[in-house]
Amino acid sequence: MMPANAPGTKKQSQLTNRFEPAFIRGFTCGTVFIAGSPPIRDRNGKLLGVSAVDFSLSELQQYLDRIKLSKTGQIFALERSGLLVASSTPESPFRKMSGNQEPERLNVLDSQTLVLRTAAKYFYDRFGGFGDIKQQQQLKFSRDGEEYFVEVLLFSDSYG
């Protein structure tokens, strides 16, 4: 935890009371972390400090890859905006950019992985976007002669 008077703490705490993750480059070339810094307040709402948590996206992807649902099953995590966070596929959640440009986040609807793109498109069309999915869903649908069984689990905490 960073104390309330530490540099940067006040700025982060004024952004929101929610846990808003940020994607940051690691020190090693090609590494990316998801970081969150929710404010910590006392019972009266006074800022005490900011807590910081970092997760390696490559380690998250490796973890998801180790989970074996079925022979063809895939797991993916995305933000309500549709931006891919991680998946059990080898596809990176970032597009490589030319030169020294920052990597660009990958929208799951643009995924090169057919299962991810097809399932995401189905949910996007059915619910009018990813942000409008409000509860756990288990659905079965067909596309191009293939059966898809999809379960959506929402993640939220007391900050949203």
Backbone as ProteinMPNN parsed JSONL, in Angstrom:
{"seq_chain_A": "MMPANAPGTKKQSQLTNRFEPAFIRGFTCGTVFIAGSPPIRDRNGKLLGVSAVDFSLSELQQYLDRIKLSKTGQIFALERSGLLVASSTPESPFRKMSGNQEPERLNVLDSQTLVLRTAAKYFYDRFGGFGDIKQQQQLKFSRDGEEYFVEVLLFSDSYG", "coords_chain_A": {"N_chain_A": [[0.841, -1.174, 0.0], [0.504, 2.189, -0.824], [1.052, 5.14, 0.976], [-1.279, 7.83, 1.719], [-0.054, 10.303, 1.253], [1.909, 9.83, -0.613], [3.7, 10.284, -3.748], [1.645, 10.486, -6.618], [-0.422, 9.001, -5.524], [-2.661, 10.543, -4.727], [-3.591, 11.453, -7.212], [-4.371, 9.014, -8.453], [-6.369, 8.18, -6.672], [-8.305, 10.1, -7.085], [-9.333, 9.539, -9.528], [-11.303, 7.559, -9.51], [-13.463, 5.539, -7.453], [-13.41, 2.98, -8.084], [-11.918, -0.171, -9.003], [-9.78, 0.111, -11.438], [-8.279, -1.399, -13.994], [-5.037, -1.189, -15.543], [-2.973, -1.553, -18.399], [0.325, -2.343, -18.622], [3.698, -2.093, -19.82], [6.232, -4.493, -19.157], [9.532, -4.701, -17.653], [11.1, -6.401, -19.11], [11.526, -7.075, -22.527], [8.615, -7.453, -24.433], [6.957, -8.274, -22.355], [3.909, -7.891, -20.584], [1.816, -6.417, -18.193], [-1.103, -6.524, -16.152], [-2.388, -4.056, -14.206], [-3.697, -2.796, -11.186], [-5.007, -0.24, -9.088], [-6.676, 0.297, -6.548], [-8.23, 2.756, -4.433], [-7.795, 3.079, -0.884], [-9.816, 3.623, 1.802], [-10.847, 5.116, 4.926], [-13.496, 4.546, 7.357], [-14.899, 6.912, 7.213], [-14.494, 7.811, 4.705], [-12.109, 9.04, 4.207], [-9.068, 9.259, 2.48], [-6.689, 6.744, 2.801], [-4.652, 5.496, 1.473], [-3.262, 3.859, -1.453], [-3.671, 0.764, -2.955], [-1.696, -1.516, -4.799], [-1.692, -3.861, -7.436], [-0.22, -6.226, -9.522], [-0.399, -8.314, -12.377], [1.031, -10.742, -14.422], [0.371, -10.958, -17.812], [1.175, -12.999, -19.547], [1.62, -15.11, -17.786], [-0.976, -15.423, -16.845], [-2.227, -16.235, -19.205], [-0.869, -18.673, -19.599], [-1.779, -20.065, -17.371], [-4.56, -20.239, -17.967], [-4.37, -21.819, -20.246], [-3.595, -24.249, -19.159], [-5.892, -25.222, -18.053], [-8.075, -27.672, -18.813], [-10.842, -27.933, -20.546], [-12.237, -29.356, -22.524], [-11.644, -31.258, -25.525], [-11.785, -29.354, -27.581], [-12.391, -27.027, -26.234], [-12.234, -23.604, -25.158], [-11.005, -20.869, -23.202], [-11.618, -17.533, -22.36], [-10.916, -14.177, -21.337], [-12.354, -11.015, -21.123], [-12.694, -7.46, -21.31], [-15.517, -5.333, -20.59], [-15.674, -3.699, -22.753], [-14.938, -5.253, -24.85], [-12.319, -5.695, -25.341], [-9.667, -7.957, -25.414], [-8.367, -9.683, -22.655], [-6.995, -11.999, -21.784], [-6.436, -15.38, -22.927], [-6.954, -18.926, -23.45], [-5.699, -19.611, -25.698], [-2.951, -19.502, -28.084], [-2.899, -16.949, -29.099], [-2.023, -13.55, -28.826], [-3.171, -10.956, -26.612], [-2.603, -8.527, -27.633], [-1.871, -6.478, -30.439], [0.88, -6.518, -32.544], [2.744, -3.693, -33.272], [4.196, -1.601, -35.779], [7.605, -0.455, -35.761], [8.498, 1.594, -32.987], [6.085, 1.841, -31.735], [3.502, 1.663, -29.261], [2.101, -1.482, -28.269], [-1.102, -2.46, -29.53], [-4.275, -2.977, -28.086], [-6.224, -5.932, -28.511], [-9.362, -6.352, -29.913], [-11.806, -8.708, -29.171], [-13.559, -9.39, -31.187], [-12.052, -9.134, -33.422], [-10.345, -11.206, -33.33], [-8.046, -13.77, -34.366], [-8.574, -16.322, -33.757], [-10.879, -18.685, -34.348], [-12.905, -19.885, -32.679], [-13.025, -18.149, -30.432], [-13.656, -15.672, -31.682], [-16.111, -16.306, -32.946], [-17.808, -17.071, -30.785], [-17.727, -14.697, -29.307], [-18.824, -12.853, -31.141], [-21.416, -13.874, -31.351], [-22.408, -13.401, -28.723], [-22.111, -10.63, -28.622], [-23.88, -9.775, -30.66], [-26.295, -10.859, -29.713], [-26.706, -9.583, -27.23], [-26.308, -6.924, -27.74], [-23.835, -5.808, -27.317], [-20.975, -6.154, -25.121], [-21.026, -5.019, -22.631], [-23.623, -5.057, -21.835], [-24.299, -7.495, -20.816], [-25.555, -8.893, -18.044], [-25.718, -10.967, -16.234], [-24.766, -14.346, -15.292], [-24.439, -16.582, -18.002], [-25.489, -19.397, -19.877], [-25.335, -20.819, -22.883], [-26.339, -22.335, -25.962], [-25.5, -22.615, -29.332], [-25.496, -22.654, -32.948], [-23.16, -22.391, -35.61], [-22.169, -22.234, -38.895], [-22.491, -25.023, -39.194], [-21.329, -26.031, -36.903], [-21.554, -26.849, -33.452], [-21.834, -24.815, -30.593], [-21.147, -24.458, -27.21], [-21.502, -22.302, -24.681], [-20.393, -20.595, -21.801], [-20.787, -17.817, -19.79], [-19.187, -16.028, -17.352], [-19.434, -13.485, -15.072], [-17.229, -11.056, -13.763], [-17.02, -9.144, -10.99], [-16.513, -6.782, -8.386], [-16.825, -5.149, -5.197], [-16.287, -2.653, -6.136], [-17.21, -2.55, -8.674]], "CA_chain_A": [[0.0, 0.0, 0.0], [1.189, 3.475, -0.829], [0.322, 6.06, 1.857], [-2.056, 8.887, 1.072], [0.774, 11.449, 0.862], [2.932, 9.398, -1.578], [3.489, 10.847, -5.09], [0.785, 9.719, -7.511], [-1.548, 8.395, -4.814], [-3.827, 11.429, -4.79], [-4.089, 11.441, -8.584], [-5.067, 7.753, -8.674], [-7.567, 8.119, -5.85], [-9.309, 11.029, -7.597], [-9.902, 9.037, -10.769], [-12.523, 6.806, -9.245], [-13.41, 4.623, -6.317], [-13.426, 1.638, -8.65], [-10.67, -0.819, -9.392], [-9.664, 0.252, -12.884], [-6.988, -1.944, -14.404], [-4.251, -0.566, -16.606], [-2.043, -2.492, -19.004], [1.631, -1.697, -18.648], [4.832, -2.89, -20.286], [7.194, -4.916, -18.149], [10.911, -4.292, -17.919], [11.627, -7.311, -20.119], [10.882, -6.883, -23.826], [7.5, -8.343, -24.741], [6.121, -8.608, -21.208], [2.841, -6.939, -20.294], [1.154, -6.692, -16.93], [-2.336, -5.814, -15.846], [-2.175, -3.452, -12.896], [-4.837, -2.08, -10.624], [-4.659, 0.555, -7.907], [-7.87, 0.844, -5.894], [-7.979, 3.564, -3.239], [-8.195, 2.522, 0.413], [-10.374, 4.722, 2.597], [-11.348, 4.734, 6.249], [-14.971, 4.506, 7.445], [-15.441, 8.235, 6.903], [-14.187, 8.137, 3.321], [-10.802, 9.7, 4.101], [-8.086, 8.451, 1.768], [-5.566, 6.241, 3.578], [-3.585, 5.131, 0.546], [-3.652, 3.149, -2.664], [-3.087, -0.573, -3.052], [-1.345, -1.82, -6.186], [-1.571, -5.278, -7.75], [0.198, -6.471, -10.903], [-0.441, -9.696, -12.837], [1.635, -10.962, -15.725], [-0.602, -11.509, -18.763], [1.657, -14.272, -20.083], [1.351, -16.132, -16.772], [-2.413, -15.646, -16.852], [-2.508, -17.045, -20.395], [-0.367, -20.027, -19.337], [-2.719, -20.672, -16.429], [-5.781, -20.58, -18.695], [-4.034, -22.908, -21.162], [-3.508, -25.502, -18.396], [-7.244, -25.683, -17.721], [-8.567, -28.467, -19.938], [-12.292, -28.057, -20.521], [-12.553, -30.434, -23.454], [-10.671, -31.298, -26.62], [-11.856, -28.12, -28.369], [-12.835, -25.918, -25.393], [-11.37, -22.441, -24.991], [-11.372, -19.927, -22.149], [-11.082, -16.202, -22.593], [-11.359, -13.101, -20.459], [-12.336, -9.732, -21.805], [-13.317, -6.322, -20.65], [-16.859, -5.041, -21.118], [-15.49, -3.012, -24.034], [-14.619, -6.254, -25.865], [-10.876, -5.871, -25.455], [-9.213, -9.23, -24.88], [-7.406, -9.62, -21.553], [-6.184, -13.217, -21.879], [-7.193, -16.546, -23.396], [-6.224, -20.195, -23.411], [-5.127, -19.819, -27.028], [-1.639, -18.849, -28.22], [-3.04, -15.584, -29.615], [-1.731, -12.476, -27.886], [-4.224, -9.95, -26.489], [-2.073, -7.286, -28.189], [-1.388, -6.504, -31.816], [2.219, -5.953, -32.693], [2.74, -2.491, -34.087], [5.487, -1.373, -36.425], [8.487, 0.518, -35.116], [8.5, 1.676, -31.527], [4.747, 2.144, -31.252], [2.968, 0.819, -28.201], [1.195, -2.514, -28.779], [-2.513, -2.096, -29.508], [-5.133, -4.02, -27.519], [-6.995, -6.683, -29.494], [-10.778, -6.566, -29.677], [-12.074, -10.13, -29.385], [-14.261, -9.54, -32.468], [-11.011, -9.166, -34.451], [-9.454, -12.326, -33.028], [-7.755, -14.734, -35.422], [-9.009, -17.625, -33.252], [-12.268, -18.834, -34.787], [-13.823, -20.158, -31.565], [-13.184, -16.912, -29.662], [-14.353, -14.67, -32.494], [-17.494, -16.746, -33.179], [-18.555, -16.965, -29.525], [-17.84, -13.28, -28.965], [-19.78, -12.224, -32.058], [-22.751, -14.333, -30.952], [-22.817, -12.656, -27.534], [-22.214, -9.213, -28.968], [-25.127, -9.596, -31.411], [-27.454, -11.22, -28.886], [-26.903, -8.645, -26.122], [-26.079, -5.552, -28.165], [-22.55, -5.38, -26.758], [-20.544, -6.962, -23.985], [-21.361, -4.314, -21.4], [-25.031, -5.273, -21.49], [-24.472, -8.819, -20.21], [-25.69, -8.564, -16.621], [-25.724, -12.149, -15.372], [-24.151, -15.546, -15.841], [-25.189, -17.114, -19.138], [-25.106, -20.663, -20.494], [-26.072, -20.853, -24.132], [-25.937, -23.259, -27.025], [-25.871, -22.085, -30.636], [-24.802, -23.266, -34.082], [-22.613, -21.518, -36.65], [-21.468, -22.958, -39.959], [-22.56, -26.464, -38.952], [-20.648, -26.377, -35.647], [-22.279, -26.553, -32.221], [-21.068, -24.093, -29.583], [-21.694, -24.399, -25.858], [-20.765, -21.17, -24.115], [-20.778, -20.122, -20.477], [-20.22, -16.514, -19.448], [-19.148, -15.708, -15.926], [-19.087, -12.08, -14.882], [-16.4, -10.732, -12.616], [-17.14, -7.802, -10.443], [-16.296, -6.706, -6.961], [-17.582, -4.053, -4.599], [-15.992, -1.433, -6.893], [-17.827, -2.648, -9.988]], "C_chain_A": [[0.886, 1.237, 0.0], [0.388, 4.422, 0.059], [-0.317, 7.202, 1.085], [-1.202, 10.055, 0.604], [1.88, 11.065, -0.127], [2.638, 10.002, -2.955], [2.619, 9.923, -5.941], [-0.444, 9.133, -6.845], [-2.8, 9.243, -4.931], [-4.439, 11.415, -6.178], [-4.896, 10.165, -8.853], [-6.378, 7.715, -7.898], [-8.667, 9.048, -6.353], [-9.962, 10.51, -8.869], [-11.242, 8.374, -10.528], [-12.376, 6.038, -7.948], [-13.386, 3.18, -6.792], [-12.01, 1.139, -8.888], [-10.611, -0.762, -10.906], [-8.305, -0.246, -13.333], [-6.346, -1.133, -15.516], [-3.311, -1.636, -17.143], [-0.725, -1.771, -19.19], [2.693, -2.656, -19.16], [5.705, -3.264, -19.098], [8.585, -4.426, -18.514], [11.553, -5.159, -18.988], [10.842, -7.125, -21.41], [9.784, -7.92, -24.043], [6.623, -8.715, -23.561], [5.122, -7.489, -20.94], [2.161, -7.387, -19.006], [-0.167, -5.946, -16.88], [-2.169, -5.329, -14.41], [-3.433, -2.728, -12.453], [-4.425, -1.378, -9.349], [-5.912, 1.121, -7.253], [-7.509, 1.664, -4.664], [-8.461, 2.836, -1.986], [-8.599, 3.696, 1.288], [-10.806, 4.216, 3.971], [-12.882, 4.795, 6.229], [-15.634, 5.827, 7.077], [-15.146, 8.676, 5.479], [-12.858, 8.841, 3.13], [-9.811, 8.734, 3.446], [-6.942, 8.06, 2.693], [-4.373, 5.927, 2.684], [-4.151, 4.427, -0.666], [-2.941, 1.799, -2.655], [-2.797, -0.859, -4.52], [-1.138, -3.326, -6.353], [-1.206, -5.401, -9.224], [0.123, -7.964, -11.197], [0.186, -9.769, -14.217], [0.603, -11.583, -16.655], [-0.123, -12.831, -19.341], [1.437, -15.393, -19.074], [-0.132, -16.438, -16.68], [-2.802, -16.514, -18.046], [-2.041, -18.483, -20.195], [-1.292, -20.768, -18.378], [-3.995, -21.106, -17.15], [-5.548, -21.749, -19.643], [-3.972, -24.249, -20.442], [-4.878, -26.05, -18.006], [-7.81, -26.4, -18.947], [-10.073, -28.68, -19.78], [-12.739, -29.273, -21.32], [-11.507, -30.38, -24.563], [-10.638, -29.978, -27.396], [-12.236, -26.886, -27.551], [-11.788, -24.826, -25.248], [-11.909, -21.576, -23.862], [-10.814, -18.568, -22.545], [-11.698, -15.202, -21.636], [-11.289, -11.808, -21.242], [-13.006, -8.676, -20.972], [-14.688, -6.092, -21.274], [-16.802, -4.3, -22.448], [-15.241, -3.995, -25.174], [-13.129, -6.464, -26.049], [-10.456, -7.138, -24.722], [-8.192, -8.992, -23.775], [-6.449, -10.802, -21.655], [-7.069, -14.329, -22.411], [-6.331, -17.783, -23.267], [-5.614, -20.531, -24.761], [-3.746, -19.162, -27.086], [-1.723, -17.392, -28.682], [-2.808, -14.556, -28.515], [-2.912, -11.516, -27.805], [-3.788, -8.577, -27.012], [-1.678, -7.503, -29.636], [-0.002, -5.893, -31.824], [2.128, -4.781, -33.663], [4.128, -2.311, -34.686], [6.297, -0.336, -35.652], [8.423, 0.449, -33.611], [7.131, 2.007, -30.947], [4.354, 1.178, -30.135], [2.088, -0.266, -28.825], [-0.257, -2.067, -28.611], [-3.318, -3.27, -28.959], [-5.978, -4.647, -28.619], [-8.447, -6.791, -29.063], [-11.082, -8.013, -30.032], [-12.821, -10.373, -30.7], [-13.289, -9.573, -33.645], [-10.031, -10.314, -34.246], [-9.252, -13.218, -34.251], [-8.187, -16.138, -35.023], [-10.51, -17.758, -33.491], [-13.242, -19.035, -33.621], [-14.069, -18.893, -30.749], [-14.015, -15.897, -30.424], [-15.825, -15.036, -32.682], [-18.337, -16.608, -31.914], [-18.765, -15.504, -29.149], [-18.858, -12.573, -29.852], [-21.205, -12.606, -31.702], [-23.255, -13.529, -29.745], [-22.986, -11.174, -27.821], [-23.537, -8.933, -29.691], [-26.347, -9.838, -30.537], [-27.753, -10.157, -27.828], [-26.653, -7.195, -26.504], [-24.79, -4.97, -27.612], [-22.215, -6.214, -25.544], [-20.926, -6.319, -22.655], [-22.788, -4.542, -20.945], [-25.305, -6.668, -20.95], [-24.442, -8.613, -18.702], [-25.641, -9.768, -15.693], [-25.059, -13.323, -16.076], [-25.056, -16.111, -16.928], [-24.624, -18.473, -19.547], [-25.973, -20.809, -21.734], [-25.481, -21.871, -25.089], [-26.386, -22.624, -28.33], [-25.059, -22.795, -31.706], [-24.347, -22.189, -35.049], [-21.861, -22.392, -37.636], [-21.392, -24.463, -39.693], [-21.873, -26.94, -37.682], [-21.514, -25.975, -34.466], [-21.337, -25.858, -31.239], [-21.844, -24.128, -28.275], [-20.857, -23.356, -25.124], [-21.311, -20.842, -22.732], [-20.05, -18.807, -20.226], [-20.327, -16.325, -17.959], [-18.693, -14.274, -15.798], [-18.191, -11.936, -13.665], [-16.672, -9.301, -12.221], [-16.887, -7.895, -8.946], [-17.08, -5.526, -6.417], [-17.339, -2.714, -5.292], [-16.599, -1.46, -8.276], [-17.167, -3.666, -10.846]], "O_chain_A": [[1.878, 1.317, 0.724], [-0.832, 4.505, -0.081], [0.058, 7.497, -0.049], [-1.575, 10.74, -0.348], [2.717, 11.908, -0.451], [1.476, 10.212, -3.303], [2.841, 8.713, -5.974], [-1.413, 8.799, -7.525], [-3.882, 8.723, -5.205], [-5.661, 11.372, -6.321], [-5.987, 10.233, -9.419], [-7.393, 7.26, -8.424], [-9.843, 8.81, -6.079], [-11.03, 10.986, -9.253], [-12.202, 8.608, -11.262], [-11.274, 5.909, -7.415], [-13.347, 2.259, -5.977], [-11.053, 1.909, -8.963], [-11.318, -1.507, -11.584], [-7.289, 0.404, -13.085], [-7.023, -0.484, -16.314], [-2.903, -2.531, -16.403], [-0.659, -0.723, -19.832], [2.605, -3.868, -18.963], [5.898, -2.481, -18.168], [8.783, -3.811, -19.562], [12.451, -4.706, -19.698], [9.615, -7.027, -21.38], [10.002, -9.117, -23.857], [5.626, -9.415, -23.744], [5.441, -6.305, -21.053], [1.961, -8.578, -18.768], [-0.328, -4.885, -17.481], [-1.846, -6.109, -13.514], [-4.139, -2.126, -13.262], [-3.579, -1.879, -8.609], [-6.186, 2.313, -7.39], [-6.586, 1.31, -3.931], [-9.423, 2.069, -2.034], [-7.83, 4.636, 1.49], [-11.094, 3.032, 4.147], [-13.482, 5.068, 5.189], [-16.797, 5.853, 6.675], [-15.505, 9.785, 5.084], [-12.509, 9.205, 2.007], [-9.729, 7.561, 3.808], [-6.3, 8.919, 3.297], [-3.222, 6.077, 3.094], [-5.363, 4.402, -0.88], [-1.745, 1.72, -2.376], [-3.579, -0.479, -5.391], [-0.497, -3.976, -5.527], [-1.815, -4.753, -10.075], [0.528, -8.786, -10.374], [-0.104, -8.941, -15.081], [0.02, -12.618, -16.332], [-0.943, -13.711, -19.603], [1.103, -16.513, -19.462], [-0.514, -17.588, -16.461], [-3.615, -17.428, -17.911], [-2.744, -19.417, -20.582], [-1.555, -21.957, -18.554], [-4.459, -22.23, -16.958], [-6.434, -22.584, -19.824], [-4.264, -25.283, -21.043], [-4.998, -27.227, -17.664], [-7.997, -25.787, -19.998], [-10.514, -29.505, -18.98], [-13.516, -30.102, -20.846], [-10.599, -29.55, -24.533], [-9.57, -29.537, -27.819], [-12.388, -25.803, -28.116], [-10.589, -25.105, -25.221], [-13.111, -21.551, -23.6], [-9.679, -18.464, -23.008], [-12.835, -15.352, -21.187], [-10.308, -11.532, -21.932], [-13.778, -8.962, -20.057], [-14.979, -6.599, -22.357], [-17.785, -4.279, -23.188], [-15.323, -3.617, -26.343], [-12.716, -7.322, -26.829], [-10.832, -7.366, -23.572], [-7.266, -8.197, -23.937], [-5.231, -10.624, -21.617], [-8.296, -14.241, -22.358], [-5.13, -17.699, -23.008], [-5.071, -21.62, -24.945], [-3.413, -18.349, -26.224], [-0.72, -16.679, -28.656], [-3.336, -14.683, -27.41], [-3.586, -11.279, -28.807], [-4.506, -7.589, -26.856], [-1.208, -8.577, -30.012], [0.247, -4.872, -31.183], [1.515, -4.874, -34.726], [5.114, -2.816, -34.151], [5.745, 0.538, -34.983], [8.308, -0.63, -33.03], [7.03, 2.411, -29.789], [4.814, 0.037, -30.08], [1.398, -0.002, -29.81], [-0.589, -1.372, -27.65], [-3.073, -4.421, -29.322], [-6.397, -3.962, -29.552], [-8.735, -7.269, -27.966], [-10.66, -8.494, -31.084], [-12.721, -11.46, -31.268], [-13.658, -9.99, -34.743], [-9.002, -10.383, -34.918], [-10.16, -13.399, -35.062], [-8.171, -17.05, -35.85], [-11.309, -17.028, -32.904], [-14.301, -18.408, -33.593], [-15.214, -18.597, -30.408], [-14.964, -15.328, -29.884], [-16.694, -14.169, -32.587], [-19.451, -16.087, -31.962], [-19.854, -15.117, -28.724], [-19.665, -11.782, -29.364], [-22.105, -11.767, -31.744], [-24.383, -13.037, -29.745], [-23.911, -10.54, -27.313], [-24.23, -7.967, -29.372], [-27.326, -9.097, -30.617], [-28.916, -9.861, -27.557], [-26.778, -6.313, -25.654], [-24.675, -3.754, -27.458], [-23.077, -6.904, -25.0], [-21.125, -7.019, -21.662], [-23.13, -4.253, -19.798], [-26.456, -6.988, -20.653], [-23.422, -8.205, -18.146], [-25.532, -9.601, -14.478], [-24.823, -13.299, -17.283], [-26.28, -16.117, -16.794], [-23.408, -18.665, -19.559], [-27.196, -20.909, -21.641], [-24.3, -22.214, -25.03], [-27.516, -22.149, -28.435], [-24.061, -23.453, -31.412], [-25.047, -21.204, -35.282], [-21.014, -23.196, -37.246], [-20.363, -25.095, -39.934], [-21.841, -28.141, -37.415], [-22.131, -24.909, -34.465], [-20.187, -26.264, -31.076], [-23.046, -23.862, -28.242], [-19.647, -23.517, -24.969], [-22.523, -20.813, -22.515], [-18.84, -18.707, -20.429], [-21.403, -16.442, -17.372], [-17.668, -13.894, -16.362], [-18.38, -12.618, -12.658], [-16.563, -8.377, -13.027], [-17.033, -8.953, -8.335], [-17.918, -4.964, -7.121], [-18.079, -1.755, -5.076], [-16.509, -0.465, -8.995], [-17.575, -3.867, -11.99]]}, "name": "protein", "num_of_chains": 1, "seq": "MMPANAPGTKKQSQLTNRFEPAFIRGFTCGTVFIAGSPPIRDRNGKLLGVSAVDFSLSELQQYLDRIKLSKTGQIFALERSGLLVASSTPESPFRKMSGNQEPERLNVLDSQTLVLRTAAKYFYDRFGGFGDIKQQQQLKFSRDGEEYFVEVLLFSDSYG"}
